[in-house]
mmCIF file of C-alpha atoms in Angstrom:
data_model
loop_
_atom_site.group_PDB
_atom_site.id
_atom_site.type_symbol
_atom_site.label_atom_id
_atom_site.label_comp_id
_atom_site.label_asym_id
_atom_site.label_seq_id
_atom_site.Cartn_x
_atom_site.Cartn_y
_atom_site.Cartn_z
ATOM 1 C CA MET A 120 -27.320 39.423 -78.769
ATOM 2 C CA ALA A 121 -28.435 38.970 -75.154
ATOM 3 C CA GLU A 122 -31.505 36.908 -74.285
ATOM 4 C CA GLN A 123 -34.292 39.042 -72.833
ATOM 5 C CA ILE A 124 -36.524 37.505 -70.167
ATOM 6 C CA SER A 125 -39.047 38.636 -67.567
ATOM 7 C CA LEU A 126 -38.471 38.539 -63.831
ATOM 8 C CA LYS A 127 -40.978 35.683 -63.587
ATOM 9 C CA ASP A 128 -38.973 33.733 -66.181
ATOM 10 C CA ALA A 129 -35.796 34.378 -64.185
ATOM 11 C CA ARG A 130 -37.480 32.987 -61.081
ATOM 12 C CA MET A 131 -38.540 29.877 -62.971
ATOM 13 C CA LEU A 132 -35.006 29.418 -64.280
ATOM 14 C CA ALA A 133 -33.702 29.705 -60.720
ATOM 15 C CA LEU A 134 -36.170 27.093 -59.495
ATOM 16 C CA ALA A 135 -35.275 24.824 -62.408
ATOM 17 C CA GLY A 136 -31.547 25.172 -61.812
ATOM 18 C CA GLN A 137 -32.018 24.391 -58.124
ATOM 19 C CA GLY A 138 -34.092 21.257 -58.709
ATOM 20 C CA LEU A 139 -37.253 22.845 -57.309
ATOM 21 C CA LEU A 140 -39.485 22.212 -60.318
ATOM 22 C CA GLU A 141 -41.032 18.847 -61.076
ATOM 23 C CA SER A 142 -39.171 18.507 -64.378
ATOM 24 C CA THR A 143 -35.764 19.099 -62.745
ATOM 25 C CA ALA A 144 -36.390 17.578 -59.310
ATOM 26 C CA PRO A 145 -33.698 15.132 -58.186
ATOM 27 C CA THR A 146 -34.735 11.780 -56.750
ATOM 28 C CA THR A 147 -31.746 10.881 -54.554
ATOM 29 C CA VAL A 148 -29.381 12.612 -52.142
ATOM 30 C CA LEU A 149 -26.479 12.357 -54.568
ATOM 31 C CA GLU A 150 -28.548 13.671 -57.477
ATOM 32 C CA THR A 151 -29.480 16.648 -55.312
ATOM 33 C CA ILE A 152 -25.859 17.436 -54.508
ATOM 34 C CA ASP A 153 -24.969 17.076 -58.183
ATOM 35 C CA THR A 154 -27.750 19.556 -58.987
ATOM 36 C CA LEU A 155 -26.580 22.082 -56.385
ATOM 37 C CA GLY A 156 -22.845 21.488 -56.802
ATOM 38 C CA VAL A 157 -22.208 22.324 -53.143
ATOM 39 C CA LEU A 158 -23.961 21.748 -49.810
ATOM 40 C CA GLN A 159 -23.191 24.206 -47.018
ATOM 41 C CA ILE A 160 -22.686 22.842 -43.495
ATOM 42 C CA ASP A 161 -23.857 24.597 -40.345
ATOM 43 C CA SER A 162 -23.973 23.586 -36.691
ATOM 44 C CA VAL A 163 -27.214 25.206 -35.486
ATOM 45 C CA ASN A 164 -29.594 22.397 -34.529
ATOM 46 C CA VAL A 165 -32.583 24.181 -32.963
ATOM 47 C CA PHE A 166 -34.681 22.763 -35.806
ATOM 48 C CA GLU A 167 -32.357 20.890 -38.176
ATOM 49 C CA ARG A 168 -28.755 21.300 -39.274
ATOM 50 C CA ALA A 169 -28.471 23.338 -42.455
ATOM 51 C CA HIS A 170 -26.927 20.655 -44.682
ATOM 52 C CA TYR A 171 -29.876 18.302 -44.210
ATOM 53 C CA MET A 172 -32.464 20.941 -45.112
ATOM 54 C CA PRO A 173 -31.803 21.594 -48.845
ATOM 55 C CA LEU A 174 -32.142 17.861 -49.435
ATOM 56 C CA PHE A 175 -35.517 17.773 -47.671
ATOM 57 C CA SER A 176 -36.681 20.836 -49.636
ATOM 58 C CA ARG A 177 -36.141 18.891 -52.855
ATOM 59 C CA LEU A 178 -36.694 15.256 -51.874
ATOM 60 C CA GLY A 179 -39.218 15.394 -49.066
ATOM 61 C CA ALA A 180 -38.857 13.063 -46.092
ATOM 62 C CA TYR A 181 -35.615 11.290 -46.965
ATOM 63 C CA ASP A 182 -33.340 9.288 -44.645
ATOM 64 C CA LYS A 183 -30.604 11.590 -43.307
ATOM 65 C CA GLY A 184 -28.370 8.535 -43.058
ATOM 66 C CA ASP A 185 -28.200 8.562 -46.861
ATOM 67 C CA LEU A 186 -26.184 11.783 -46.655
ATOM 68 C CA ASP A 187 -24.091 10.633 -43.699
ATOM 69 C CA ALA A 188 -23.069 7.503 -45.610
ATOM 70 C CA LEU A 189 -21.566 9.558 -48.436
ATOM 71 C CA HIS A 190 -18.841 11.308 -46.419
ATOM 72 C CA GLY A 191 -16.196 10.109 -43.998
ATOM 73 C CA GLY A 192 -13.977 7.060 -44.083
ATOM 74 C CA LYS A 193 -11.697 6.003 -46.908
ATOM 75 C CA TYR A 194 -12.491 7.052 -50.477
ATOM 76 C CA PRO A 195 -15.687 9.000 -49.647
ATOM 77 C CA VAL A 196 -18.104 10.145 -52.345
ATOM 78 C CA LEU A 197 -18.338 13.584 -50.697
ATOM 79 C CA LEU A 198 -15.572 15.632 -49.135
ATOM 80 C CA GLU A 199 -15.720 18.701 -46.963
ATOM 81 C CA TYR A 200 -13.856 21.871 -47.929
ATOM 82 C CA TRP A 201 -14.265 25.651 -47.994
ATOM 83 C CA ALA A 202 -16.101 25.532 -51.318
ATOM 84 C CA HIS A 203 -18.606 28.197 -50.289
ATOM 85 C CA GLU A 204 -18.426 28.282 -46.520
ATOM 86 C CA ALA A 205 -17.627 24.895 -44.983
ATOM 87 C CA SER A 206 -19.395 22.624 -47.465
ATOM 88 C CA PHE A 207 -19.669 19.163 -48.939
ATOM 89 C CA VAL A 208 -18.641 18.737 -52.568
ATOM 90 C CA ARG A 209 -18.109 15.704 -54.745
ATOM 91 C CA THR A 210 -14.699 14.277 -53.855
ATOM 92 C CA GLU A 211 -13.816 14.248 -57.541
ATOM 93 C CA HIS A 212 -14.284 18.040 -57.592
ATOM 94 C CA TYR A 213 -11.879 18.658 -54.715
ATOM 95 C CA PRO A 214 -8.923 19.262 -57.093
ATOM 96 C CA LEU A 215 -10.848 22.211 -58.586
ATOM 97 C CA PHE A 216 -10.103 24.108 -55.381
ATOM 98 C CA GLY A 217 -6.347 23.648 -55.639
ATOM 99 C CA TYR A 218 -6.114 27.229 -56.886
ATOM 100 C CA ARG A 219 -7.542 28.415 -53.578
ATOM 101 C CA MET A 220 -4.897 26.575 -51.573
ATOM 102 C CA GLU A 221 -2.116 27.884 -53.804
ATOM 103 C CA HIS A 222 -3.524 31.419 -53.801
ATOM 104 C CA ASN A 223 -3.591 31.481 -50.021
ATOM 105 C CA GLN A 224 -0.066 30.115 -49.806
ATOM 106 C CA ARG A 225 1.099 33.134 -51.783
ATOM 107 C CA GLY A 226 0.286 35.425 -48.918
ATOM 108 C CA THR A 227 -3.354 36.460 -48.883
ATOM 109 C CA ARG A 228 -3.496 35.635 -45.168
ATOM 110 C CA THR A 229 -0.043 36.763 -44.126
ATOM 111 C CA ARG A 230 -0.656 36.846 -40.366
ATOM 112 C CA TYR A 231 -2.062 33.312 -40.421
ATOM 113 C CA GLU A 232 0.808 32.085 -42.574
ATOM 114 C CA LYS A 233 3.450 33.757 -40.412
ATOM 115 C CA TRP A 234 1.980 32.066 -37.353
ATOM 116 C CA ALA A 235 2.117 28.698 -39.140
ATOM 117 C CA ALA A 236 5.697 29.269 -40.272
ATOM 118 C CA ASP A 237 6.749 30.212 -36.746
ATOM 119 C CA ASN A 238 5.036 27.082 -35.409
ATOM 120 C CA ARG A 239 6.058 24.601 -38.100
ATOM 121 C CA GLU A 240 7.507 22.117 -35.608
ATOM 122 C CA PHE A 241 4.189 22.111 -33.755
ATOM 123 C CA LEU A 242 2.272 21.548 -37.005
ATOM 124 C CA ASP A 243 4.562 18.661 -37.903
ATOM 125 C CA TRP A 244 3.904 17.096 -34.487
ATOM 126 C CA ILE A 245 0.157 17.263 -35.217
ATOM 127 C CA LEU A 246 0.665 15.650 -38.622
ATOM 128 C CA ASN A 247 2.675 12.855 -37.037
ATOM 129 C CA GLU A 248 -0.086 12.241 -34.482
ATOM 130 C CA ILE A 249 -2.610 11.856 -37.313
ATOM 131 C CA ARG A 250 -0.193 9.657 -39.246
ATOM 132 C CA THR A 251 0.232 7.401 -36.226
ATOM 133 C CA ARG A 252 -3.277 7.388 -34.783
ATOM 134 C CA GLY A 253 -5.484 7.944 -37.831
ATOM 135 C CA PRO A 254 -8.090 10.706 -38.375
ATOM 136 C CA LEU A 255 -8.559 12.869 -35.266
ATOM 137 C CA SER A 256 -10.737 15.711 -34.061
ATOM 138 C CA SER A 257 -9.210 18.750 -32.392
ATOM 139 C CA ALA A 258 -10.346 17.341 -29.038
ATOM 140 C CA ASP A 259 -8.313 14.153 -29.543
ATOM 141 C CA PHE A 260 -4.934 15.833 -29.077
ATOM 142 C CA GLU A 261 -3.269 15.816 -25.686
ATOM 143 C CA HIS A 262 -1.024 18.852 -25.586
ATOM 144 C CA GLU A 263 -0.678 21.937 -23.447
ATOM 145 C CA ARG A 264 -1.642 23.976 -26.517
ATOM 146 C CA ALA A 265 -4.936 22.100 -26.946
ATOM 147 C CA VAL A 266 -6.709 24.442 -24.517
ATOM 148 C CA ARG A 267 -9.264 26.822 -26.023
ATOM 149 C CA LYS A 268 -8.613 30.531 -25.715
ATOM 150 C CA GLY A 269 -11.432 32.935 -24.968
ATOM 151 C CA SER A 270 -15.073 31.936 -25.320
ATOM 152 C CA TRP A 271 -17.469 30.645 -27.983
ATOM 153 C CA TRP A 272 -15.359 30.583 -31.183
ATOM 154 C CA GLY A 273 -12.072 30.822 -29.294
ATOM 155 C CA TRP A 274 -9.702 28.269 -30.817
ATOM 156 C CA SER A 275 -6.870 26.384 -29.210
ATOM 157 C CA ASP A 276 -3.528 26.403 -31.017
ATOM 158 C CA VAL A 277 -4.227 22.794 -32.034
ATOM 159 C CA LYS A 278 -7.496 23.816 -33.707
ATOM 160 C CA ARG A 279 -5.825 26.821 -35.310
ATOM 161 C CA ALA A 280 -3.086 24.605 -36.757
ATOM 162 C CA LEU A 281 -5.587 22.035 -38.031
ATOM 163 C CA GLU A 282 -7.696 24.697 -39.721
ATOM 164 C CA TYR A 283 -4.621 26.197 -41.357
ATOM 165 C CA MET A 284 -3.586 22.829 -42.754
ATOM 166 C CA PHE A 285 -7.164 22.016 -43.767
ATOM 167 C CA MET A 286 -7.389 25.250 -45.760
ATOM 168 C CA TYR A 287 -4.126 24.537 -47.555
ATOM 169 C CA GLY A 288 -4.689 20.834 -48.158
ATOM 170 C CA GLU A 289 -2.047 19.420 -45.814
ATOM 171 C CA VAL A 290 -4.916 17.646 -44.077
ATOM 172 C CA VAL A 291 -8.395 16.848 -45.369
ATOM 173 C CA SER A 292 -11.714 16.026 -43.782
ATOM 174 C CA GLY A 293 -11.972 12.468 -42.516
ATOM 175 C CA GLY A 294 -15.687 12.845 -41.800
ATOM 176 C CA ARG A 295 -17.435 14.040 -38.665
ATOM 177 C CA GLU A 296 -18.215 12.494 -35.273
ATOM 178 C CA SER A 297 -20.894 14.169 -33.123
ATOM 179 C CA PHE A 298 -20.592 16.983 -35.652
ATOM 180 C CA SER A 299 -16.884 17.520 -34.863
ATOM 181 C CA ARG A 300 -14.729 17.454 -37.971
ATOM 182 C CA LEU A 301 -12.095 14.734 -38.167
ATOM 183 C CA TYR A 302 -8.776 15.648 -39.774
ATOM 184 C CA ALA A 303 -6.872 13.130 -41.857
ATOM 185 C CA LEU A 304 -3.808 12.992 -44.044
ATOM 186 C CA PRO A 305 -4.796 13.026 -47.725
ATOM 187 C CA GLU A 306 -3.370 9.506 -48.231
ATOM 188 C CA GLN A 307 -5.593 8.194 -45.427
ATOM 189 C CA VAL A 308 -8.755 9.307 -47.220
ATOM 190 C CA LEU A 309 -8.277 10.141 -50.881
ATOM 191 C CA PRO A 310 -7.438 7.848 -53.795
ATOM 192 C CA LYS A 311 -4.156 8.510 -55.541
ATOM 193 C CA ARG A 312 -5.859 9.848 -58.677
ATOM 194 C CA ILE A 313 -7.462 12.635 -56.630
ATOM 195 C CA ARG A 314 -4.333 13.421 -54.616
ATOM 196 C CA GLU A 315 -2.201 13.741 -57.707
ATOM 197 C CA LYS A 316 -4.715 15.488 -59.975
ATOM 198 C CA GLU A 317 -3.789 19.078 -60.803
ATOM 199 C CA VAL A 318 -6.146 21.437 -62.585
ATOM 200 C CA ASP A 319 -5.031 24.644 -64.244
ATOM 201 C CA PRO A 320 -6.180 27.392 -61.829
ATOM 202 C CA ILE A 321 -7.895 29.424 -64.545
ATOM 203 C CA ALA A 322 -9.602 26.364 -66.007
ATOM 204 C CA ALA A 323 -10.728 25.356 -62.504
ATOM 205 C CA ARG A 324 -12.307 28.725 -61.818
ATOM 206 C CA LYS A 325 -14.068 28.692 -65.189
ATOM 207 C CA GLN A 326 -15.421 25.211 -64.562
ATOM 208 C CA LEU A 327 -16.787 26.331 -61.196
ATOM 209 C CA LEU A 328 -18.366 29.431 -62.731
ATOM 210 C CA ILE A 329 -20.173 27.256 -65.276
ATOM 211 C CA LYS A 330 -21.383 25.034 -62.424
ATOM 212 C CA ALA A 331 -22.624 28.141 -60.624
ATOM 213 C CA ALA A 332 -24.456 29.376 -63.716
ATOM 214 C CA THR A 333 -26.090 25.990 -64.221
ATOM 215 C CA ALA A 334 -27.200 25.814 -60.583
ATOM 216 C CA HIS A 335 -28.510 29.390 -60.650
ATOM 217 C CA GLY A 336 -30.385 29.091 -63.924
ATOM 218 C CA VAL A 337 -29.541 32.734 -64.493
ATOM 219 C CA GLY A 338 -27.439 35.062 -62.380
ATOM 220 C CA THR A 339 -25.349 38.205 -62.341
ATOM 221 C CA ALA A 340 -21.555 38.131 -62.216
ATOM 222 C CA LYS A 341 -21.755 38.753 -58.460
ATOM 223 C CA ASP A 342 -24.203 35.864 -58.067
ATOM 224 C CA LEU A 343 -21.904 33.484 -59.929
ATOM 225 C CA ALA A 344 -18.772 34.646 -58.113
ATOM 226 C CA ASP A 345 -20.410 34.202 -54.716
ATOM 227 C CA TYR A 346 -21.503 30.619 -55.381
ATOM 228 C CA PHE A 347 -17.977 29.283 -54.882
ATOM 229 C CA ARG A 348 -16.712 32.428 -53.150
ATOM 230 C CA MET A 349 -14.406 33.768 -55.851
ATOM 231 C CA ASN A 350 -12.794 37.167 -56.115
ATOM 232 C CA GLY A 351 -15.498 39.267 -57.781
ATOM 233 C CA PRO A 352 -13.517 41.388 -60.262
ATOM 234 C CA PHE A 353 -11.406 38.419 -61.386
ATOM 235 C CA ALA A 354 -14.503 36.228 -61.747
ATOM 236 C CA LYS A 355 -16.124 38.930 -63.876
ATOM 237 C CA THR A 356 -13.175 38.852 -66.270
ATOM 238 C CA LEU A 357 -13.423 35.062 -66.541
ATOM 239 C CA ILE A 358 -17.187 35.253 -67.093
ATOM 240 C CA HIS A 359 -16.696 37.538 -70.094
ATOM 241 C CA GLU A 360 -14.103 35.102 -71.458
ATOM 242 C CA LEU A 361 -16.645 32.295 -71.054
ATOM 243 C CA VAL A 362 -19.165 34.372 -73.010
ATOM 244 C CA GLU A 363 -16.611 34.867 -75.783
ATOM 245 C CA ASP A 364 -16.004 31.113 -75.746
ATOM 246 C CA LYS A 365 -19.787 30.564 -76.005
ATOM 247 C CA LYS A 366 -19.922 28.595 -72.739
ATOM 248 C CA LEU A 367 -22.063 31.258 -71.092
ATOM 249 C CA VAL A 368 -24.682 33.501 -72.669
ATOM 250 C CA GLU A 369 -25.662 37.025 -71.680
ATOM 251 C CA VAL A 370 -29.191 37.535 -70.414
ATOM 252 C CA LYS A 371 -31.093 40.756 -69.835
ATOM 253 C CA VAL A 372 -33.545 40.288 -66.974
ATOM 254 C CA GLU A 373 -36.457 42.628 -66.351
ATOM 255 C CA GLY A 374 -35.632 44.818 -63.355
ATOM 256 C CA PHE A 375 -31.973 43.750 -63.069
ATOM 257 C CA LYS A 376 -29.529 46.657 -63.157
ATOM 258 C CA GLN A 377 -26.625 44.357 -64.020
ATOM 259 C CA LYS A 378 -26.118 41.940 -66.874
ATOM 260 C CA ALA A 379 -26.997 38.348 -66.108
ATOM 261 C CA PHE A 380 -25.587 35.118 -67.474
ATOM 262 C CA ALA A 381 -26.743 31.564 -68.100
ATOM 263 C CA ALA A 382 -24.977 28.372 -69.086
ATOM 264 C CA LYS A 383 -24.872 27.400 -72.732
ATOM 265 C CA GLY A 384 -27.885 25.261 -73.620
ATOM 266 C CA THR A 385 -30.141 26.702 -70.924
ATOM 267 C CA ASN A 386 -33.823 26.171 -71.715
ATOM 268 C CA PHE A 387 -35.415 29.619 -71.483
ATOM 269 C CA ALA A 388 -38.884 28.296 -72.395
ATOM 270 C CA ILE A 389 -39.858 26.526 -69.183
ATOM 271 C CA THR A 390 -43.415 25.202 -69.319
ATOM 272 C CA ASP A 391 -43.623 23.859 -65.746
ATOM 273 C CA VAL A 392 -46.151 25.235 -63.296
ATOM 274 C CA ALA A 393 -44.438 25.932 -59.959
ATOM 275 C CA GLU A 394 -46.531 24.120 -57.367
ATOM 276 C CA ARG A 395 -44.072 23.307 -54.588
ATOM 277 C CA THR A 396 -44.453 24.596 -51.047
ATOM 278 C CA THR A 397 -41.355 24.062 -48.929
ATOM 279 C CA LEU A 398 -39.225 25.509 -46.188
ATOM 280 C CA LEU A 399 -35.718 26.613 -47.109
ATOM 281 C CA SER A 400 -32.591 26.562 -45.001
ATOM 282 C CA PRO A 401 -31.038 29.994 -44.394
ATOM 283 C CA PHE A 402 -28.068 28.518 -46.275
ATOM 284 C CA ASP A 403 -29.990 27.025 -49.182
ATOM 285 C CA PRO A 404 -28.296 28.096 -52.430
ATOM 286 C CA LEU A 405 -31.606 29.544 -53.600
ATOM 287 C CA VAL A 406 -31.401 32.266 -50.925
ATOM 288 C CA TRP A 407 -27.920 32.263 -49.395
ATOM 289 C CA TYR A 408 -26.705 35.311 -51.325
ATOM 290 C CA ARG A 409 -28.899 37.985 -49.785
ATOM 291 C CA PRO A 410 -28.556 40.640 -52.557
ATOM 292 C CA ARG A 411 -29.812 38.030 -55.052
ATOM 293 C CA SER A 412 -32.760 37.193 -52.785
ATOM 294 C CA GLU A 413 -33.780 40.830 -52.755
ATOM 295 C CA MET A 414 -33.326 41.326 -56.485
ATOM 296 C CA LEU A 415 -34.909 38.066 -57.625
ATOM 297 C CA TRP A 416 -37.536 37.391 -54.958
ATOM 298 C CA ASP A 417 -38.114 40.843 -53.411
ATOM 299 C CA PHE A 418 -37.200 39.147 -50.126
ATOM 300 C CA HIS A 419 -35.097 40.945 -47.526
ATOM 301 C CA TYR A 420 -33.699 38.270 -45.253
ATOM 302 C CA ARG A 421 -31.303 38.195 -42.323
ATOM 303 C CA ILE A 422 -30.665 35.559 -39.669
ATOM 304 C CA GLU A 423 -31.301 36.935 -36.190
ATOM 305 C CA ILE A 424 -29.289 34.378 -34.209
ATOM 306 C CA TYR A 425 -26.702 36.996 -33.328
ATOM 307 C CA THR A 426 -29.293 39.705 -32.628
ATOM 308 C CA PRO A 427 -30.185 40.189 -28.936
ATOM 309 C CA GLU A 428 -33.660 38.779 -28.334
ATOM 310 C CA PRO A 429 -35.337 42.136 -27.564
ATOM 311 C CA LYS A 430 -34.168 43.439 -30.948
ATOM 312 C CA ARG A 431 -35.274 40.446 -33.021
ATOM 313 C CA ILE A 432 -38.081 41.123 -35.452
ATOM 314 C CA PHE A 433 -38.964 37.712 -36.878
ATOM 315 C CA GLY A 434 -37.276 35.109 -34.684
ATOM 316 C CA TYR A 435 -34.099 33.268 -33.748
ATOM 317 C CA TYR A 436 -33.661 31.078 -36.834
ATOM 318 C CA THR A 437 -36.363 31.803 -39.382
ATOM 319 C CA LEU A 438 -36.704 29.671 -42.495
ATOM 320 C CA PRO A 439 -37.846 31.227 -45.790
ATOM 321 C CA ILE A 440 -41.100 29.848 -47.193
ATOM 322 C CA LEU A 441 -41.148 29.008 -50.905
ATOM 323 C CA TRP A 442 -44.707 28.899 -52.219
ATOM 324 C CA ARG A 443 -45.119 28.165 -55.904
ATOM 325 C CA ASP A 444 -42.855 30.686 -57.681
ATOM 326 C CA GLU A 445 -42.560 33.156 -54.801
ATOM 327 C CA ILE A 446 -40.863 33.429 -51.441
ATOM 328 C CA VAL A 447 -43.840 34.540 -49.403
ATOM 329 C CA GLY A 448 -42.605 34.696 -45.818
ATOM 330 C CA ARG A 449 -40.581 33.098 -43.053
ATOM 331 C CA ILE A 450 -41.212 30.789 -40.129
ATOM 332 C CA ASP A 451 -39.308 30.245 -36.884
ATOM 333 C CA LEU A 452 -39.309 26.540 -35.999
ATOM 334 C CA LYS A 453 -37.971 24.566 -33.071
ATOM 335 C CA ASN A 454 -37.904 20.806 -32.669
ATOM 336 C CA ASP A 455 -38.645 20.071 -29.022
ATOM 337 C CA ARG A 456 -37.137 16.618 -29.170
ATOM 338 C CA GLN A 457 -37.994 15.738 -25.584
ATOM 339 C CA SER A 458 -41.732 16.251 -26.060
ATOM 340 C CA LYS A 459 -41.644 15.303 -29.746
ATOM 341 C CA THR A 460 -43.319 18.576 -30.637
ATOM 342 C CA LEU A 461 -42.687 20.833 -33.616
ATOM 343 C CA LEU A 462 -42.949 24.365 -32.261
ATOM 344 C CA VAL A 463 -43.927 27.206 -34.584
ATOM 345 C CA GLN A 464 -42.407 30.091 -32.655
ATOM 346 C CA SER A 465 -43.602 32.654 -35.208
ATOM 347 C CA ALA A 466 -44.874 32.796 -38.775
ATOM 348 C CA TRP A 467 -44.778 35.798 -41.067
ATOM 349 C CA HIS A 468 -45.903 36.599 -44.573
ATOM 350 C CA GLU A 469 -44.409 39.383 -46.655
ATOM 351 C CA GLU A 470 -46.317 42.660 -46.675
ATOM 352 C CA ARG A 471 -46.833 42.391 -50.436
ATOM 353 C CA ILE A 472 -48.951 39.236 -49.969
ATOM 354 C CA GLY A 473 -52.636 40.013 -50.412
ATOM 355 C CA ALA A 474 -55.403 38.850 -48.073
ATOM 356 C CA LYS A 475 -56.875 36.651 -50.807
ATOM 357 C CA GLN A 476 -53.657 34.609 -51.002
ATOM 358 C CA LEU A 477 -53.355 33.930 -47.266
ATOM 359 C CA PRO A 478 -55.795 30.998 -46.947
ATOM 360 C CA ALA A 479 -54.098 29.108 -49.794
ATOM 361 C CA ILE A 480 -50.613 29.828 -48.427
ATOM 362 C CA ALA A 481 -51.642 28.770 -44.911
ATOM 363 C CA LYS A 482 -53.312 25.594 -46.177
ATOM 364 C CA ASP A 483 -50.294 24.533 -48.253
ATOM 365 C CA LEU A 484 -47.856 25.444 -45.484
ATOM 366 C CA ALA A 485 -49.875 23.485 -42.918
ATOM 367 C CA ALA A 486 -49.766 20.404 -45.145
ATOM 368 C CA HIS A 487 -46.022 20.831 -45.557
ATOM 369 C CA LEU A 488 -45.478 21.237 -41.803
ATOM 370 C CA ARG A 489 -47.204 17.902 -41.231
ATOM 371 C CA GLU A 490 -44.622 16.341 -43.550
ATOM 372 C CA VAL A 491 -41.879 18.192 -41.679
ATOM 373 C CA ALA A 492 -43.165 16.888 -38.343
ATOM 374 C CA ILE A 493 -43.113 13.282 -39.563
ATOM 375 C CA TRP A 494 -39.582 13.719 -40.932
ATOM 376 C CA GLN A 495 -38.472 15.184 -37.597
ATOM 377 C CA ASN A 496 -40.162 12.406 -35.575
ATOM 378 C CA CYS A 497 -42.553 14.900 -33.996
ATOM 379 C CA GLU A 498 -45.982 13.750 -32.869
ATOM 380 C CA SER A 499 -47.633 17.170 -32.650
ATOM 381 C CA ILE A 500 -47.385 20.749 -33.897
ATOM 382 C CA GLU A 501 -47.907 23.779 -31.651
ATOM 383 C CA THR A 502 -48.276 27.305 -32.995
ATOM 384 C CA LYS A 503 -47.621 30.465 -31.028
ATOM 385 C CA GLN A 504 -49.662 33.514 -31.936
ATOM 386 C CA LYS A 505 -46.734 35.577 -33.117
ATOM 387 C CA GLY A 506 -46.453 36.949 -36.642
ATOM 388 C CA ASN A 507 -48.980 38.054 -39.237
ATOM 389 C CA LEU A 508 -49.265 34.528 -40.695
ATOM 390 C CA SER A 509 -49.657 32.660 -37.403
ATOM 391 C CA ALA A 510 -53.442 32.949 -37.019
ATOM 392 C CA ALA A 511 -54.181 31.703 -40.546
ATOM 393 C CA LEU A 512 -51.611 28.915 -40.135
ATOM 394 C CA ALA A 513 -53.020 27.805 -36.783
ATOM 395 C CA LYS A 514 -56.497 27.693 -38.293
ATOM 396 C CA ALA A 515 -55.270 25.612 -41.256
ATOM 397 C CA LEU A 516 -53.444 23.194 -38.958
ATOM 398 C CA LYS A 517 -56.517 22.823 -36.743
ATOM 399 C CA SER A 518 -58.814 22.160 -39.692
ATOM 400 C CA ARG A 519 -57.069 18.844 -40.369
ATOM 401 C CA ALA A 520 -55.862 17.995 -36.873
#
């Protein structure tokens, strides 16, 4: 028989699974990554790169060097792969994604694979360069085919070849320099036990689905499939097998149209009081799957980076605001590193937030922004009068200036 829980309980389970309650809060960078299972990487640095943010949301003002020290070099604790999007995972979990490399090699990207097959001699030359010179970025290759094509995301043939081999495991991440990924041969980075470990592809997927359920607290089949970007219908079949094997349990959540699932042993009687106020990265696992954000938090969220400025509603790179057990709004921040100023470009609360809640939200958010400013080495905070939360926030910031 399925567990039956309220929407509020589902939110608390989500916060617990994500390490955002006091009783489940991690205390180190590595504990945080173990809690999340995956840490998405993103290049946008107008405020802070996305992979540093989920750690701050859970740990507070930590040393970013603690994360940097865990990846790169020989035998790293963390390795980069397409686990969600480009993400860090525990190096020991890298073999779980062998099914993805094998699945792709069987023709799911036929045009990409045909190009690689037609250019195999070129790919082998790249591998030999890495073998001879050690881990390299795409910019380290001197070849007539190292010239970028087009603009913005236009890749050179060297980059295209490296990404192909990275996807299929012929090369692995050797770390990053100035945010550029280094590519290495597996033997240059990984211990033999990892290189030679093979995991049954079905067992690997099931293990990842259990990790997703644990990190979610409770989630639908689509939620769990998205966490490690699995094929939805196939993941759904595996989820039902995991229920039959009593490794997942069915959960009926108030307001959910679909069945939900939780990991075996999940504590459905959470007694914590959600008190945390924190900013979330757009790619924080709590909110990265937008349909889940709408269903669980009543929060419609899109990044407006790619929206022309005149058509933006909320701002260039808004960050969701978690307040207690709700997502109550979004804030557009910029770190003006030259002037050491944290700029609040706009601040918005959701329309469902009542006037009586605003002073408390603004006060807690102001206190949190002071912590953010210290973490970002900013000496001041400036607020623009844009957004329906900006006036209350400016007042709260001024009251303790």
